[in-house]
JSON list of C-alpha atoms in Angstrom, two decimals:
[
{"chain": "A", "resi": 228, "resn": "MET", "atom": "CA", "xyz": [61.78, 48.34, 66.37]},
{"chain": "A", "resi": 229, "resn": "GLY", "atom": "CA", "xyz": [61.23, 48.02, 69.60]},
{"chain": "A", "resi": 230, "resn": "ASN", "atom": "CA", "xyz": [64.47, 46.65, 72.13]},
{"chain": "A", "resi": 231, "resn": "ALA", "atom": "CA", "xyz": [63.08, 43.29, 74.14]},
{"chain": "A", "resi": 232, "resn": "GLY", "atom": "CA", "xyz": [66.51, 43.64, 75.24]},
{"chain": "A", "resi": 233, "resn": "THR", "atom": "CA", "xyz": [66.00, 46.28, 77.58]},
{"chain": "A", "resi": 234, "resn": "VAL", "atom": "CA", "xyz": [62.82, 45.35, 79.53]},
{"chain": "A", "resi": 235, "resn": "LYS", "atom": "CA", "xyz": [62.12, 45.78, 83.11]},
{"chain": "A", "resi": 236, "resn": "LEU", "atom": "CA", "xyz": [58.19, 46.52, 83.22]},
{"chain": "A", "resi": 237, "resn": "ILE", "atom": "CA", "xyz": [55.64, 44.08, 81.11]},
{"chain": "A", "resi": 238, "resn": "ALA", "atom": "CA", "xyz": [51.78, 45.27, 81.02]},
{"chain": "A", "resi": 239, "resn": "PHE", "atom": "CA", "xyz": [48.77, 43.67, 79.56]},
{"chain": "A", "resi": 240, "resn": "ASP", "atom": "CA", "xyz": [46.00, 44.27, 78.44]},
{"chain": "A", "resi": 241, "resn": "VAL", "atom": "CA", "xyz": [42.98, 41.92, 79.52]},
{"chain": "A", "resi": 242, "resn": "ASP", "atom": "CA", "xyz": [40.11, 41.01, 77.12]},
{"chain": "A", "resi": 243, "resn": "GLY", "atom": "CA", "xyz": [41.92, 39.60, 73.44]},
{"chain": "A", "resi": 244, "resn": "THR", "atom": "CA", "xyz": [45.01, 39.74, 75.35]},
{"chain": "A", "resi": 245, "resn": "LEU", "atom": "CA", "xyz": [45.12, 37.16, 78.66]},
{"chain": "A", "resi": 246, "resn": "THR", "atom": "CA", "xyz": [41.68, 36.27, 77.38]},
{"chain": "A", "resi": 247, "resn": "ASP", "atom": "CA", "xyz": [40.30, 35.21, 74.14]},
{"chain": "A", "resi": 248, "resn": "GLY", "atom": "CA", "xyz": [37.81, 38.41, 74.18]},
{"chain": "A", "resi": 249, "resn": "THR", "atom": "CA", "xyz": [34.90, 36.67, 74.71]},
{"chain": "A", "resi": 250, "resn": "LEU", "atom": "CA", "xyz": [32.36, 37.75, 77.51]},
{"chain": "A", "resi": 251, "resn": "VAL", "atom": "CA", "xyz": [30.17, 35.68, 79.41]},
{"chain": "A", "resi": 252, "resn": "ILE", "atom": "CA", "xyz": [28.04, 37.90, 81.42]},
{"chain": "A", "resi": 253, "resn": "GLY", "atom": "CA", "xyz": [26.94, 36.05, 84.51]},
{"chain": "A", "resi": 254, "resn": "PHE", "atom": "CA", "xyz": [23.30, 36.51, 86.06]},
{"chain": "A", "resi": 255, "resn": "ASP", "atom": "CA", "xyz": [24.94, 38.99, 88.83]},
{"chain": "A", "resi": 256, "resn": "GLY", "atom": "CA", "xyz": [25.98, 41.26, 85.49]},
{"chain": "A", "resi": 257, "resn": "GLU", "atom": "CA", "xyz": [29.66, 40.26, 86.51]},
{"chain": "A", "resi": 258, "resn": "PRO", "atom": "CA", "xyz": [31.84, 39.12, 82.92]},
{"chain": "A", "resi": 259, "resn": "VAL", "atom": "CA", "xyz": [33.21, 35.39, 83.36]},
{"chain": "A", "resi": 260, "resn": "LYS", "atom": "CA", "xyz": [36.44, 35.39, 81.71]},
{"chain": "A", "resi": 261, "resn": "LEU", "atom": "CA", "xyz": [38.33, 32.59, 80.65]},
{"chain": "A", "resi": 262, "resn": "PHE", "atom": "CA", "xyz": [42.11, 32.73, 81.70]},
{"chain": "A", "resi": 263, "resn": "HIS", "atom": "CA", "xyz": [45.10, 30.39, 80.31]},
{"chain": "A", "resi": 264, "resn": "ALA", "atom": "CA", "xyz": [47.36, 28.42, 83.02]},
{"chain": "A", "resi": 265, "resn": "ARG", "atom": "CA", "xyz": [50.45, 29.19, 81.12]},
{"chain": "A", "resi": 266, "resn": "ASP", "atom": "CA", "xyz": [50.09, 32.88, 80.61]},
{"chain": "A", "resi": 267, "resn": "GLY", "atom": "CA", "xyz": [49.16, 32.66, 84.22]},
{"chain": "A", "resi": 268, "resn": "LEU", "atom": "CA", "xyz": [52.41, 30.68, 85.14]},
{"chain": "A", "resi": 269, "resn": "GLY", "atom": "CA", "xyz": [54.67, 33.01, 82.62]},
{"chain": "A", "resi": 270, "resn": "ILE", "atom": "CA", "xyz": [53.25, 36.55, 84.24]},
{"chain": "A", "resi": 271, "resn": "SER", "atom": "CA", "xyz": [54.07, 34.70, 87.48]},
{"chain": "A", "resi": 272, "resn": "LEU", "atom": "CA", "xyz": [57.67, 33.55, 86.15]},
{"chain": "A", "resi": 273, "resn": "ALA", "atom": "CA", "xyz": [58.18, 36.79, 85.28]},
{"chain": "A", "resi": 274, "resn": "HIS", "atom": "CA", "xyz": [57.13, 38.43, 88.65]},
{"chain": "A", "resi": 275, "resn": "ARG", "atom": "CA", "xyz": [59.72, 35.51, 90.27]},
{"chain": "A", "resi": 276, "resn": "MET", "atom": "CA", "xyz": [62.45, 36.91, 87.99]},
{"chain": "A", "resi": 277, "resn": "GLY", "atom": "CA", "xyz": [62.36, 40.45, 89.17]},
{"chain": "A", "resi": 278, "resn": "TYR", "atom": "CA", "xyz": [60.26, 42.06, 86.31]},
{"chain": "A", "resi": 279, "resn": "VAL", "atom": "CA", "xyz": [57.68, 44.32, 87.42]},
{"chain": "A", "resi": 280, "resn": "THR", "atom": "CA", "xyz": [54.24, 43.15, 85.96]},
{"chain": "A", "resi": 281, "resn": "GLY", "atom": "CA", "xyz": [51.00, 44.13, 86.13]},
{"chain": "A", "resi": 282, "resn": "PHE", "atom": "CA", "xyz": [47.35, 44.87, 84.22]},
{"chain": "A", "resi": 283, "resn": "ILE", "atom": "CA", "xyz": [46.05, 47.79, 82.21]},
{"chain": "A", "resi": 284, "resn": "THR", "atom": "CA", "xyz": [42.75, 47.31, 80.98]},
{"chain": "A", "resi": 285, "resn": "GLY", "atom": "CA", "xyz": [39.22, 49.70, 79.96]},
{"chain": "A", "resi": 286, "resn": "ARG", "atom": "CA", "xyz": [36.97, 46.66, 81.67]},
{"chain": "A", "resi": 287, "resn": "LYS", "atom": "CA", "xyz": [36.70, 46.88, 85.51]},
{"chain": "A", "resi": 288, "resn": "SER", "atom": "CA", "xyz": [35.98, 42.97, 86.99]},
{"chain": "A", "resi": 289, "resn": "LYS", "atom": "CA", "xyz": [36.24, 41.46, 90.30]},
{"chain": "A", "resi": 290, "resn": "LEU", "atom": "CA", "xyz": [37.73, 38.65, 87.76]},
{"chain": "A", "resi": 291, "resn": "VAL", "atom": "CA", "xyz": [40.09, 40.83, 87.01]},
{"chain": "A", "resi": 292, "resn": "GLU", "atom": "CA", "xyz": [41.36, 41.62, 90.40]},
{"chain": "A", "resi": 293, "resn": "ASN", "atom": "CA", "xyz": [41.12, 38.60, 91.70]},
{"chain": "A", "resi": 294, "resn": "ARG", "atom": "CA", "xyz": [43.67, 37.35, 89.04]},
{"chain": "A", "resi": 295, "resn": "GLY", "atom": "CA", "xyz": [45.93, 39.73, 89.22]},
{"chain": "A", "resi": 296, "resn": "LYS", "atom": "CA", "xyz": [46.25, 39.21, 92.63]},
{"chain": "A", "resi": 297, "resn": "GLU", "atom": "CA", "xyz": [46.48, 35.74, 92.51]},
{"chain": "A", "resi": 298, "resn": "LEU", "atom": "CA", "xyz": [49.64, 36.43, 90.05]},
{"chain": "A", "resi": 299, "resn": "GLN", "atom": "CA", "xyz": [51.08, 38.83, 92.81]},
{"chain": "A", "resi": 300, "resn": "VAL", "atom": "CA", "xyz": [51.09, 41.29, 90.02]},
{"chain": "A", "resi": 301, "resn": "ASP", "atom": "CA", "xyz": [52.49, 44.41, 90.63]},
{"chain": "A", "resi": 302, "resn": "PHE", "atom": "CA", "xyz": [49.53, 46.66, 89.20]},
{"chain": "A", "resi": 303, "resn": "ILE", "atom": "CA", "xyz": [45.92, 46.23, 88.55]},
{"chain": "A", "resi": 304, "resn": "LEU", "atom": "CA", "xyz": [44.57, 49.38, 86.59]},
{"chain": "A", "resi": 305, "resn": "MET", "atom": "CA", "xyz": [41.06, 48.76, 85.96]},
{"chain": "A", "resi": 306, "resn": "GLY", "atom": "CA", "xyz": [38.74, 51.44, 84.17]},
{"chain": "A", "resi": 307, "resn": "VAL", "atom": "CA", "xyz": [41.43, 52.82, 81.96]},
{"chain": "A", "resi": 308, "resn": "SER", "atom": "CA", "xyz": [40.60, 54.88, 79.33]},
{"chain": "A", "resi": 309, "resn": "ASN", "atom": "CA", "xyz": [43.78, 56.94, 79.09]},
{"chain": "A", "resi": 310, "resn": "LYS", "atom": "CA", "xyz": [46.57, 53.92, 78.93]},
{"chain": "A", "resi": 311, "resn": "VAL", "atom": "CA", "xyz": [50.02, 55.99, 78.55]},
{"chain": "A", "resi": 312, "resn": "GLU", "atom": "CA", "xyz": [48.84, 58.33, 80.97]},
{"chain": "A", "resi": 313, "resn": "ALA", "atom": "CA", "xyz": [47.78, 55.13, 83.09]},
{"chain": "A", "resi": 314, "resn": "MET", "atom": "CA", "xyz": [51.76, 53.71, 81.90]},
{"chain": "A", "resi": 315, "resn": "GLU", "atom": "CA", "xyz": [53.67, 57.12, 82.86]},
{"chain": "A", "resi": 316, "resn": "LYS", "atom": "CA", "xyz": [52.19, 57.02, 86.72]},
{"chain": "A", "resi": 317, "resn": "ILE", "atom": "CA", "xyz": [53.58, 53.47, 86.57]},
{"chain": "A", "resi": 318, "resn": "LEU", "atom": "CA", "xyz": [56.87, 54.17, 85.05]},
{"chain": "A", "resi": 319, "resn": "LYS", "atom": "CA", "xyz": [57.47, 56.75, 87.17]},
{"chain": "A", "resi": 320, "resn": "ASP", "atom": "CA", "xyz": [56.23, 55.13, 90.42]},
{"chain": "A", "resi": 321, "resn": "HIS", "atom": "CA", "xyz": [58.80, 52.67, 89.20]},
{"chain": "A", "resi": 322, "resn": "GLY", "atom": "CA", "xyz": [61.50, 54.68, 88.51]},
{"chain": "A", "resi": 323, "resn": "LEU", "atom": "CA", "xyz": [61.67, 53.61, 84.65]},
{"chain": "A", "resi": 324, "resn": "SER", "atom": "CA", "xyz": [61.69, 54.99, 81.35]},
{"chain": "A", "resi": 325, "resn": "TRP", "atom": "CA", "xyz": [59.37, 53.92, 78.03]},
{"chain": "A", "resi": 326, "resn": "LYS", "atom": "CA", "xyz": [62.09, 51.99, 76.53]},
{"chain": "A", "resi": 327, "resn": "GLU", "atom": "CA", "xyz": [61.96, 49.57, 80.26]},
{"chain": "A", "resi": 328, "resn": "ALA", "atom": "CA", "xyz": [58.63, 49.18, 79.13]},
{"chain": "A", "resi": 329, "resn": "ALA", "atom": "CA", "xyz": [56.48, 46.23, 77.31]},
{"chain": "A", "resi": 330, "resn": "TYR", "atom": "CA", "xyz": [53.00, 46.34, 76.47]},
{"chain": "A", "resi": 331, "resn": "VAL", "atom": "CA", "xyz": [50.68, 43.63, 74.91]},
{"chain": "A", "resi": 332, "resn": "GLY", "atom": "CA", "xyz": [47.44, 45.04, 73.09]},
{"chain": "A", "resi": 333, "resn": "ASP", "atom": "CA", "xyz": [45.15, 43.59, 70.66]},
{"chain": "A", "resi": 334, "resn": "ASP", "atom": "CA", "xyz": [42.61, 46.32, 69.64]},
{"chain": "A", "resi": 335, "resn": "LEU", "atom": "CA", "xyz": [42.55, 50.11, 68.88]},
{"chain": "A", "resi": 336, "resn": "ASN", "atom": "CA", "xyz": [42.52, 51.32, 72.30]},
{"chain": "A", "resi": 337, "resn": "ASP", "atom": "CA", "xyz": [45.98, 49.99, 72.75]},
{"chain": "A", "resi": 338, "resn": "LEU", "atom": "CA", "xyz": [47.08, 51.73, 70.07]},
{"chain": "A", "resi": 339, "resn": "PRO", "atom": "CA", "xyz": [48.60, 54.97, 71.45]},
{"chain": "A", "resi": 340, "resn": "LEU", "atom": "CA", "xyz": [50.59, 52.77, 74.31]},
{"chain": "A", "resi": 341, "resn": "MET", "atom": "CA", "xyz": [52.05, 50.12, 72.17]},
{"chain": "A", "resi": 342, "resn": "LYS", "atom": "CA", "xyz": [53.39, 53.07, 69.84]},
{"chain": "A", "resi": 343, "resn": "LYS", "atom": "CA", "xyz": [55.31, 54.35, 73.05]},
{"chain": "A", "resi": 344, "resn": "VAL", "atom": "CA", "xyz": [56.54, 51.97, 74.63]},
{"chain": "A", "resi": 345, "resn": "GLY", "atom": "CA", "xyz": [60.01, 49.93, 74.05]},
{"chain": "A", "resi": 346, "resn": "PHE", "atom": "CA", "xyz": [58.95, 46.47, 73.45]},
{"chain": "A", "resi": 347, "resn": "SER", "atom": "CA", "xyz": [55.23, 45.80, 72.05]},
{"chain": "A", "resi": 348, "resn": "GLY", "atom": "CA", "xyz": [53.12, 42.73, 71.50]},
{"chain": "A", "resi": 349, "resn": "SER", "atom": "CA", "xyz": [50.07, 41.66, 69.86]},
{"chain": "A", "resi": 350, "resn": "PRO", "atom": "CA", "xyz": [48.36, 38.17, 70.03]},
{"chain": "A", "resi": 351, "resn": "ALA", "atom": "CA", "xyz": [47.98, 36.52, 66.65]},
{"chain": "A", "resi": 352, "resn": "ASP", "atom": "CA", "xyz": [44.07, 37.38, 66.49]},
{"chain": "A", "resi": 353, "resn": "GLY", "atom": "CA", "xyz": [44.84, 40.91, 67.48]},
{"chain": "A", "resi": 354, "resn": "VAL", "atom": "CA", "xyz": [43.27, 43.54, 65.06]},
{"chain": "A", "resi": 355, "resn": "SER", "atom": "CA", "xyz": [45.27, 44.08, 61.93]},
{"chain": "A", "resi": 356, "resn": "GLU", "atom": "CA", "xyz": [46.75, 48.03, 63.20]},
{"chain": "A", "resi": 357, "resn": "ALA", "atom": "CA", "xyz": [47.81, 46.22, 66.44]},
{"chain": "A", "resi": 358, "resn": "ARG", "atom": "CA", "xyz": [49.66, 43.49, 64.55]},
{"chain": "A", "resi": 359, "resn": "LYS", "atom": "CA", "xyz": [51.22, 46.20, 62.60]},
{"chain": "A", "resi": 360, "resn": "ALA", "atom": "CA", "xyz": [52.13, 48.41, 65.48]},
{"chain": "A", "resi": 361, "resn": "SER", "atom": "CA", "xyz": [53.69, 45.45, 67.49]},
{"chain": "A", "resi": 362, "resn": "ASP", "atom": "CA", "xyz": [57.49, 44.55, 67.66]},
{"chain": "A", "resi": 363, "resn": "PHE", "atom": "CA", "xyz": [56.23, 41.17, 68.47]},
{"chain": "A", "resi": 364, "resn": "VAL", "atom": "CA", "xyz": [53.60, 39.25, 67.22]},
{"chain": "A", "resi": 365, "resn": "SER", "atom": "CA", "xyz": [52.72, 35.94, 68.55]},
{"chain": "A", "resi": 366, "resn": "SER", "atom": "CA", "xyz": [51.89, 32.62, 66.96]},
{"chain": "A", "resi": 367, "resn": "LEU", "atom": "CA", "xyz": [48.90, 32.17, 69.25]},
{"chain": "A", "resi": 368, "resn": "PRO", "atom": "CA", "xyz": [45.56, 34.21, 69.64]},
{"chain": "A", "resi": 369, "resn": "GLY", "atom": "CA", "xyz": [44.87, 36.11, 73.38]},
{"chain": "A", "resi": 370, "resn": "GLY", "atom": "CA", "xyz": [43.83, 33.92, 75.68]},
{"chain": "A", "resi": 371, "resn": "LYS", "atom": "CA", "xyz": [45.80, 30.58, 74.39]},
{"chain": "A", "resi": 372, "resn": "GLY", "atom": "CA", "xyz": [49.51, 31.44, 75.50]},
{"chain": "A", "resi": 373, "resn": "ALA", "atom": "CA", "xyz": [50.33, 34.89, 73.85]},
{"chain": "A", "resi": 374, "resn": "ALA", "atom": "CA", "xyz": [50.90, 36.32, 76.65]},
{"chain": "A", "resi": 375, "resn": "ARG", "atom": "CA", "xyz": [53.42, 33.44, 77.88]},
{"chain": "A", "resi": 376, "resn": "GLU", "atom": "CA", "xyz": [54.86, 33.57, 74.00]},
{"chain": "A", "resi": 377, "resn": "PHE", "atom": "CA", "xyz": [55.96, 37.41, 74.54]},
{"chain": "A", "resi": 378, "resn": "ILE", "atom": "CA", "xyz": [57.14, 36.96, 77.75]},
{"chain": "A", "resi": 379, "resn": "GLU", "atom": "CA", "xyz": [59.57, 34.00, 76.87]},
{"chain": "A", "resi": 380, "resn": "THR", "atom": "CA", "xyz": [60.57, 36.66, 73.72]},
{"chain": "A", "resi": 381, "resn": "ILE", "atom": "CA", "xyz": [61.29, 38.94, 75.83]},
{"chain": "A", "resi": 382, "resn": "MET", "atom": "CA", "xyz": [63.47, 36.54, 78.74]},
{"chain": "A", "resi": 383, "resn": "LYS", "atom": "CA", "xyz": [65.17, 34.76, 76.10]},
{"chain": "A", "resi": 384, "resn": "SER", "atom": "CA", "xyz": [66.14, 37.76, 74.56]},
{"chain": "A", "resi": 385, "resn": "GLN", "atom": "CA", "xyz": [67.95, 39.02, 77.42]},
{"chain": "A", "resi": 386, "resn": "HIS", "atom": "CA", "xyz": [69.61, 35.82, 77.77]},
{"chain": "A", "resi": 387, "resn": "ARG", "atom": "CA", "xyz": [67.29, 34.69, 80.85]},
{"chain": "A", "resi": 388, "resn": "TRP", "atom": "CA", "xyz": [65.29, 32.07, 80.14]},
{"chain": "A", "resi": 389, "resn": "LYS", "atom": "CA", "xyz": [67.82, 29.44, 80.91]},
{"chain": "A", "resi": 390, "resn": "ASP", "atom": "CA", "xyz": [68.10, 31.33, 84.85]},
{"chain": "A", "resi": 391, "resn": "ALA", "atom": "CA", "xyz": [63.88, 31.35, 85.07]},
{"chain": "A", "resi": 392, "resn": "VAL", "atom": "CA", "xyz": [63.66, 27.54, 84.32]},
{"chain": "A", "resi": 393, "resn": "ASN", "atom": "CA", "xyz": [66.59, 26.44, 86.23]},
{"chain": "A", "resi": 394, "resn": "SER", "atom": "CA", "xyz": [64.11, 28.29, 89.09]},
{"chain": "A", "resi": 395, "resn": "TYR", "atom": "CA", "xyz": [61.46, 25.61, 88.79]},
{"chain": "A", "resi": 396, "resn": "LYS", "atom": "CA", "xyz": [63.82, 22.96, 88.67]},
{"chain": "A", "resi": 397, "resn": "GLY", "atom": "CA", "xyz": [65.09, 23.28, 92.30]},
{"chain": "A", "resi": 398, "resn": "LYS", "atom": "CA", "xyz": [68.33, 25.41, 91.30]},
{"chain": "A", "resi": 399, "resn": "ASN", "atom": "CA", "xyz": [68.90, 28.71, 92.86]},
{"chain": "A", "resi": 400, "resn": "LEU", "atom": "CA", "xyz": [67.40, 31.84, 90.82]},
{"chain": "A", "resi": 401, "resn": "LYS", "atom": "CA", "xyz": [70.75, 33.93, 90.27]},
{"chain": "A", "resi": 402, "resn": "THR", "atom": "CA", "xyz": [69.55, 36.82, 87.90]},
{"chain": "A", "resi": 403, "resn": "VAL", "atom": "CA", "xyz": [66.86, 39.05, 89.88]},
{"chain": "A", "resi": 404, "resn": "MET", "atom": "CA", "xyz": [67.01, 41.43, 88.05]},
{"chain": "A", "resi": 405, "resn": "GLN", "atom": "CA", "xyz": [68.60, 45.09, 90.12]}
]
């Protein structure tokens, strides 16, 4: 069982995790994806609280790139076939260990990374293998708040949720990661 208390970096798969997994192909061939506002605010809040945040996904998409920039995530890795190798580089770049990394995935291609990180999660509608491999299974499906619930779980386990909420109430943000 993983430990949310040591997490400093939170990474997300995109299709099926930050979206519901539906791909609508536009006339230009670009898939259209729907993102939930609460997941976005959760990712922004994690970033605001000093967590390293980002996306690791197998697909390439201008929409994902734009969403990542909008949320000011620290990394956007697309077209990734080996997510473990991608995460190793991110951890090295940020001077972090595996136990300080968290990842949310929903399908078979996420399993190797989910088993390696210090804290893993799956949306409620992730495949059974992903749910079984997870330290945390959201009560919500992918693209419908699962990422936000994962972030809140991490912050609450670290007793940082009250400070995160207060950061939106105009109070001083006193606990940023060091």
